Short mmCIF file of N, CA and C in Angstrom, two decimals:
data_model
loop_
_atom_site.label_atom_id
_atom_site.label_comp_id
_atom_site.label_asym_id
_atom_site.label_seq_id
_atom_site.Cartn_x
_atom_site.Cartn_y
_atom_site.Cartn_z
N MET S 1 7.12 -9.13 -11.43
CA MET S 1 5.66 -9.91 -12.65
C MET S 1 6.28 -9.37 -14.07
N ASN S 2 6.08 -9.90 -14.69
CA ASN S 2 6.22 -10.57 -16.19
C ASN S 2 5.10 -9.45 -16.97
N GLN S 3 5.42 -8.41 -17.76
CA GLN S 3 4.14 -7.76 -18.65
C GLN S 3 4.21 -8.64 -19.68
N SER S 4 2.73 -8.85 -20.25
CA SER S 4 2.96 -9.49 -21.64
C SER S 4 3.41 -7.29 -22.43
N GLN S 5 3.78 -8.23 -23.89
CA GLN S 5 4.40 -7.09 -24.55
C GLN S 5 3.00 -6.79 -25.59
N GLY S 6 2.90 -5.88 -26.69
CA GLY S 6 1.92 -6.05 -27.72
C GLY S 6 0.60 -5.36 -27.08
N PHE S 7 -0.08 -4.96 -27.86
CA PHE S 7 -1.71 -4.25 -27.53
C PHE S 7 -2.71 -5.19 -26.71
N ASN S 8 -2.58 -4.84 -25.14
CA ASN S 8 -3.88 -5.80 -24.31
C ASN S 8 -5.02 -5.23 -24.04
N GLY S 9 -5.90 -5.57 -24.46
CA GLY S 9 -7.56 -5.27 -24.17
C GLY S 9 -8.38 -5.17 -25.11
N PRO S 10 -9.38 -4.18 -25.01
CA PRO S 10 -10.40 -3.90 -26.32
C PRO S 10 -10.05 -2.77 -27.43
N LEU S 11 -9.82 -3.21 -28.37
CA LEU S 11 -8.93 -2.35 -29.57
C LEU S 11 -10.02 -1.61 -30.34
N GLY S 12 -10.10 -0.49 -30.55
CA GLY S 12 -10.59 0.56 -31.40
C GLY S 12 -10.65 0.45 -32.30
N ALA S 13 -9.84 -0.30 -32.86
CA ALA S 13 -9.48 -0.09 -34.31
C ALA S 13 -10.54 -1.07 -35.24
N ASP S 14 -10.92 -0.29 -36.77
CA ASP S 14 -11.74 -0.73 -37.45
C ASP S 14 -11.32 -2.25 -37.99
N ALA S 15 -11.91 -2.81 -38.12
CA ALA S 15 -12.36 -4.20 -38.96
C ALA S 15 -12.91 -4.95 -39.20
N LEU S 16 -12.80 -5.66 -40.52
CA LEU S 16 -13.50 -6.69 -41.41
C LEU S 16 -13.37 -7.91 -41.85
N LEU S 17 -14.03 -8.66 -41.34
CA LEU S 17 -14.05 -9.86 -41.48
C LEU S 17 -14.81 -10.37 -42.91
N LEU S 18 -14.44 -11.03 -43.73
CA LEU S 18 -15.20 -11.58 -45.14
C LEU S 18 -14.44 -13.34 -45.21
N LYS S 19 -15.33 -13.60 -46.12
CA LYS S 19 -15.38 -15.20 -46.07
C LYS S 19 -15.99 -15.64 -47.32
N GLU S 20 -15.09 -16.46 -47.97
CA GLU S 20 -15.91 -17.56 -49.01
C GLU S 20 -14.95 -18.81 -48.96
N ASP S 21 -16.33 -19.45 -49.18
CA ASP S 21 -15.82 -21.33 -49.13
C ASP S 21 -15.41 -21.13 -47.62
N ASP S 22 -14.08 -22.15 -47.56
CA ASP S 22 -13.38 -22.42 -46.41
C ASP S 22 -12.06 -21.16 -46.40
N ARG S 23 -12.13 -20.03 -47.07
CA ARG S 23 -11.21 -19.18 -46.96
C ARG S 23 -11.59 -18.17 -46.00
N ILE S 24 -10.96 -17.42 -45.03
CA ILE S 24 -11.40 -16.39 -43.91
C ILE S 24 -9.92 -15.37 -44.05
N VAL S 25 -10.66 -14.29 -44.22
CA VAL S 25 -9.55 -13.14 -44.55
C VAL S 25 -10.01 -11.84 -42.90
N LEU S 26 -9.34 -11.70 -41.99
CA LEU S 26 -9.88 -10.52 -41.20
C LEU S 26 -8.78 -9.45 -41.70
N SER S 27 -9.59 -8.39 -41.72
CA SER S 27 -8.39 -7.21 -42.07
C SER S 27 -8.75 -6.48 -40.53
N VAL S 28 -7.44 -5.83 -40.16
CA VAL S 28 -7.45 -5.33 -38.92
C VAL S 28 -6.78 -3.58 -39.47
N ASP S 29 -7.11 -2.77 -38.99
CA ASP S 29 -6.63 -1.56 -39.62
C ASP S 29 -6.08 -0.79 -38.10
N PHE S 30 -4.66 -1.47 -37.60
CA PHE S 30 -3.93 -1.53 -36.74
C PHE S 30 -2.26 -2.10 -36.58
N PHE S 31 -1.61 -1.37 -36.08
CA PHE S 31 -0.17 -1.46 -36.22
C PHE S 31 -0.06 -2.49 -35.31
N PHE S 32 0.38 -4.10 -34.85
CA PHE S 32 0.44 -4.24 -33.76
C PHE S 32 1.89 -4.59 -33.46
N SER S 33 2.81 -4.05 -32.50
CA SER S 33 3.61 -3.90 -32.31
C SER S 33 4.62 -5.33 -31.84
N ASP S 34 3.94 -5.89 -31.54
CA ASP S 34 3.99 -7.49 -31.57
C ASP S 34 3.62 -8.48 -32.15
N ILE S 35 4.31 -9.56 -32.58
CA ILE S 35 3.48 -10.67 -33.71
C ILE S 35 2.59 -11.03 -33.63
N PRO S 36 1.15 -11.16 -34.17
CA PRO S 36 0.09 -11.58 -34.13
C PRO S 36 0.19 -13.29 -34.17
N SER S 37 -0.54 -13.97 -33.36
CA SER S 37 0.23 -15.57 -33.08
C SER S 37 -0.97 -16.48 -33.88
N TRP S 38 -1.94 -16.06 -32.86
CA TRP S 38 -3.17 -16.65 -33.33
C TRP S 38 -4.42 -16.18 -32.75
N LEU S 39 -5.70 -16.54 -33.48
CA LEU S 39 -6.94 -15.74 -33.05
C LEU S 39 -7.87 -16.58 -32.37
N GLU S 40 -8.59 -15.89 -31.49
CA GLU S 40 -9.20 -17.11 -30.70
C GLU S 40 -11.13 -16.35 -30.82
N TRP S 41 -11.78 -17.27 -30.76
CA TRP S 41 -13.70 -16.63 -30.98
C TRP S 41 -13.81 -17.38 -29.71
N ASP S 42 -14.46 -16.80 -28.82
CA ASP S 42 -15.08 -17.13 -27.54
C ASP S 42 -16.10 -17.18 -28.08
N ALA S 43 -17.41 -18.64 -28.12
CA ALA S 43 -18.71 -18.40 -28.52
C ALA S 43 -19.68 -18.01 -27.60
N SER S 44 -19.12 -18.15 -26.27
CA SER S 44 -20.04 -17.48 -25.33
C SER S 44 -20.06 -15.80 -25.04
N THR S 45 -19.25 -14.99 -25.36
CA THR S 45 -19.15 -14.03 -25.24
C THR S 45 -19.38 -13.08 -26.79
N LYS S 46 -19.18 -14.04 -27.80
CA LYS S 46 -19.05 -14.02 -29.20
C LYS S 46 -17.98 -12.29 -29.52
N LYS S 47 -16.70 -12.58 -29.03
CA LYS S 47 -15.48 -11.86 -29.14
C LYS S 47 -14.47 -12.61 -29.61
N LEU S 48 -14.02 -11.83 -30.81
CA LEU S 48 -12.99 -12.34 -31.79
C LEU S 48 -11.50 -11.23 -30.79
N ALA S 49 -10.42 -12.26 -30.69
CA ALA S 49 -9.50 -11.43 -30.48
C ALA S 49 -8.02 -12.08 -31.01
N VAL S 50 -7.07 -10.83 -31.01
CA VAL S 50 -6.01 -11.67 -31.66
C VAL S 50 -4.74 -11.60 -30.43
N VAL S 51 -4.08 -12.75 -30.09
CA VAL S 51 -3.30 -13.12 -29.26
C VAL S 51 -1.77 -12.87 -29.88
N GLN S 52 -1.07 -12.00 -29.08
CA GLN S 52 0.30 -11.87 -30.08
C GLN S 52 1.61 -12.59 -29.47
N MET S 53 2.45 -12.83 -29.62
CA MET S 53 3.71 -13.63 -29.39
C MET S 53 3.93 -13.21 -27.50
N GLY S 54 3.91 -12.29 -27.66
CA GLY S 54 4.15 -11.66 -26.21
C GLY S 54 3.31 -11.91 -25.09
N GLY S 55 2.11 -12.52 -25.36
CA GLY S 55 0.94 -13.31 -24.54
C GLY S 55 -0.02 -11.95 -23.98
N ALA S 56 0.19 -11.10 -24.83
CA ALA S 56 -1.27 -9.47 -25.11
C ALA S 56 -2.27 -10.35 -25.69
N VAL S 57 -3.74 -9.83 -25.31
CA VAL S 57 -4.92 -10.35 -26.27
C VAL S 57 -5.51 -9.08 -26.29
N ALA S 58 -5.73 -8.79 -27.56
CA ALA S 58 -6.25 -7.39 -28.28
C ALA S 58 -8.21 -7.71 -28.88
N GLU S 59 -8.95 -7.48 -28.10
CA GLU S 59 -10.15 -7.94 -28.36
C GLU S 59 -10.67 -6.80 -29.31
N LEU S 60 -11.22 -7.60 -30.56
CA LEU S 60 -12.00 -6.92 -31.70
C LEU S 60 -13.02 -6.34 -31.03
N ALA S 61 -14.01 -5.22 -31.47
CA ALA S 61 -15.24 -4.76 -31.89
C ALA S 61 -15.89 -5.39 -32.93
N LEU S 62 -16.32 -6.55 -32.89
CA LEU S 62 -16.86 -6.87 -33.96
C LEU S 62 -17.74 -7.56 -33.79
N GLU S 63 -19.34 -7.32 -34.42
CA GLU S 63 -20.41 -7.97 -33.77
C GLU S 63 -20.52 -9.00 -35.30
N LEU S 64 -20.44 -10.32 -34.50
CA LEU S 64 -20.73 -11.34 -35.51
C LEU S 64 -21.99 -12.54 -35.38
N PRO S 65 -22.79 -12.37 -36.57
CA PRO S 65 -23.79 -13.33 -36.31
C PRO S 65 -23.53 -14.49 -35.58
N GLU S 66 -24.38 -15.43 -34.93
CA GLU S 66 -23.80 -17.03 -34.77
C GLU S 66 -23.60 -17.78 -35.53
N SER S 67 -24.12 -17.52 -36.67
CA SER S 67 -23.62 -18.63 -37.98
C SER S 67 -22.39 -18.56 -38.36
N HIS S 68 -21.43 -17.60 -37.66
CA HIS S 68 -20.12 -17.33 -38.29
C HIS S 68 -19.42 -18.36 -36.74
N VAL S 69 -20.10 -19.13 -35.89
CA VAL S 69 -19.37 -20.22 -35.38
C VAL S 69 -19.27 -21.13 -35.83
N ILE S 70 -19.95 -21.72 -36.93
CA ILE S 70 -19.96 -22.82 -37.22
C ILE S 70 -19.04 -22.55 -38.61
N ASP S 71 -18.47 -21.42 -39.16
CA ASP S 71 -17.43 -21.20 -40.15
C ASP S 71 -16.31 -21.54 -39.40
N PHE S 72 -16.07 -20.59 -38.15
CA PHE S 72 -14.78 -20.67 -37.34
C PHE S 72 -14.23 -22.03 -36.94
N GLU S 73 -15.29 -23.06 -36.86
CA GLU S 73 -14.77 -24.55 -36.11
C GLU S 73 -14.42 -25.10 -37.34
N THR S 74 -14.46 -24.63 -38.55
CA THR S 74 -14.21 -25.31 -39.74
C THR S 74 -13.07 -25.01 -40.19
N ALA S 75 -12.65 -23.48 -40.03
CA ALA S 75 -11.53 -22.81 -40.50
C ALA S 75 -10.13 -23.85 -39.97
N LYS S 76 -9.08 -23.82 -40.62
CA LYS S 76 -8.07 -23.83 -40.05
C LYS S 76 -7.20 -23.17 -39.80
N ARG S 77 -6.82 -22.47 -41.07
CA ARG S 77 -6.18 -21.02 -40.83
C ARG S 77 -7.03 -19.57 -41.64
N VAL S 78 -6.39 -18.49 -40.91
CA VAL S 78 -7.34 -17.62 -41.31
C VAL S 78 -6.00 -16.21 -42.03
N TYR S 79 -6.29 -16.22 -42.41
CA TYR S 79 -5.42 -14.69 -43.55
C TYR S 79 -5.36 -13.34 -42.46
N LEU S 80 -4.83 -12.40 -41.96
CA LEU S 80 -5.10 -11.52 -40.92
C LEU S 80 -4.34 -10.48 -42.04
N ILE S 81 -4.81 -9.23 -42.25
CA ILE S 81 -4.14 -8.33 -42.67
C ILE S 81 -3.81 -7.52 -41.62
N THR S 82 -2.74 -6.51 -41.63
CA THR S 82 -2.53 -5.32 -40.28
C THR S 82 -1.66 -4.33 -41.33
N ARG S 83 -1.65 -3.01 -40.46
CA ARG S 83 -0.96 -2.09 -41.09
C ARG S 83 0.78 -2.42 -40.73
N LYS S 84 1.12 -2.20 -41.64
CA LYS S 84 2.90 -2.05 -41.56
C LYS S 84 3.68 -1.61 -40.43
N GLY S 85 3.17 -0.35 -40.35
CA GLY S 85 3.80 0.54 -39.67
C GLY S 85 2.69 1.73 -38.60
N GLN S 86 3.07 2.37 -37.74
CA GLN S 86 2.39 2.85 -36.77
C GLN S 86 1.68 4.01 -37.47
N LYS S 87 2.56 4.95 -38.12
CA LYS S 87 1.47 5.96 -38.71
C LYS S 87 0.40 5.69 -39.58
N ARG S 88 -0.93 6.15 -40.05
CA ARG S 88 -1.97 6.12 -40.54
C ARG S 88 -1.91 7.15 -41.73
N LEU S 89 -1.29 6.70 -42.76
CA LEU S 89 -1.13 7.19 -43.87
C LEU S 89 -2.44 7.46 -44.98
N GLU S 90 -2.72 8.74 -45.35
CA GLU S 90 -4.00 9.08 -46.04
C GLU S 90 -3.62 8.36 -47.53
N SER S 91 -2.98 7.25 -47.72
CA SER S 91 -2.43 7.37 -49.21
C SER S 91 -2.94 5.82 -49.58
N ALA S 92 -3.63 5.45 -50.41
CA ALA S 92 -4.10 3.89 -51.18
C ALA S 92 -3.43 3.37 -51.06
N ASN S 93 -2.07 3.59 -50.80
CA ASN S 93 -0.51 2.72 -51.46
C ASN S 93 -0.01 2.65 -49.73
N ASP S 94 -0.90 2.39 -48.91
CA ASP S 94 -0.46 1.96 -47.12
C ASP S 94 0.05 0.59 -47.31
N GLN S 95 1.09 0.54 -46.89
CA GLN S 95 1.50 -0.99 -46.63
C GLN S 95 0.89 -1.88 -45.46
N LYS S 96 0.60 -3.21 -46.07
CA LYS S 96 0.07 -4.27 -45.30
C LYS S 96 0.71 -5.08 -44.74
N LEU S 97 0.36 -5.53 -43.50
CA LEU S 97 1.41 -7.37 -43.56
C LEU S 97 0.03 -7.85 -43.88
N VAL S 98 0.39 -9.50 -43.91
CA VAL S 98 -0.44 -10.42 -43.97
C VAL S 98 0.06 -11.85 -43.27
N HIS S 99 -0.68 -12.13 -42.04
CA HIS S 99 -0.19 -12.97 -41.52
C HIS S 99 -1.21 -14.70 -41.77
N SER S 100 -0.71 -15.69 -41.70
CA SER S 100 -1.28 -16.73 -41.80
C SER S 100 -1.24 -17.24 -40.58
N VAL S 101 -2.50 -17.40 -39.67
CA VAL S 101 -2.61 -17.72 -38.20
C VAL S 101 -3.60 -18.58 -38.34
N ASN S 102 -3.29 -19.17 -37.09
CA ASN S 102 -4.66 -20.30 -36.61
C ASN S 102 -5.26 -19.93 -35.73
N LEU S 103 -6.80 -20.47 -35.92
CA LEU S 103 -7.79 -20.07 -35.23
C LEU S 103 -8.50 -21.08 -34.42
N ILE S 104 -8.66 -20.38 -33.01
CA ILE S 104 -9.08 -21.28 -31.84
C ILE S 104 -10.43 -20.71 -31.23
N VAL S 105 -11.50 -22.05 -31.06
CA VAL S 105 -13.01 -21.74 -31.42
C VAL S 105 -12.71 -22.05 -29.58
N ARG S 106 -13.32 -21.39 -28.59
CA ARG S 106 -13.61 -22.00 -27.49
C ARG S 106 -15.35 -21.73 -26.68
N ARG S 107 -15.58 -22.85 -26.21
CA ARG S 107 -17.18 -22.74 -25.47
C ARG S 107 -16.89 -23.46 -24.43
N SER S 108 -17.88 -22.64 -23.66
CA SER S 108 -18.06 -22.82 -22.73
C SER S 108 -18.86 -24.09 -22.16
N LEU S 109 -18.57 -24.98 -21.50
CA LEU S 109 -19.56 -26.20 -21.00
C LEU S 109 -20.78 -25.80 -20.36
#
């Protein structure tokens, strides 16, 4: 059986979502060992997830209001900011990575 790489399942890391006009920035205080490939918003479960290149899906613990669904549907790209390394440093100079990723919105019929 081929297992997915990266982090799979509920992610307990802090996350912050910012939006201004048509720009969306998502900051997740986590180091992904596999490269984030895209984001998925499930409108029925109101869950946002980071899908990684190896197939793993990390579910974020964000509580998002229904009004954000419309914003997600109009967004073409999202800037995802993650930690560059595994160790959490206590410095303001922590290195971050910025990924420009697509966003997929799922709706149940």
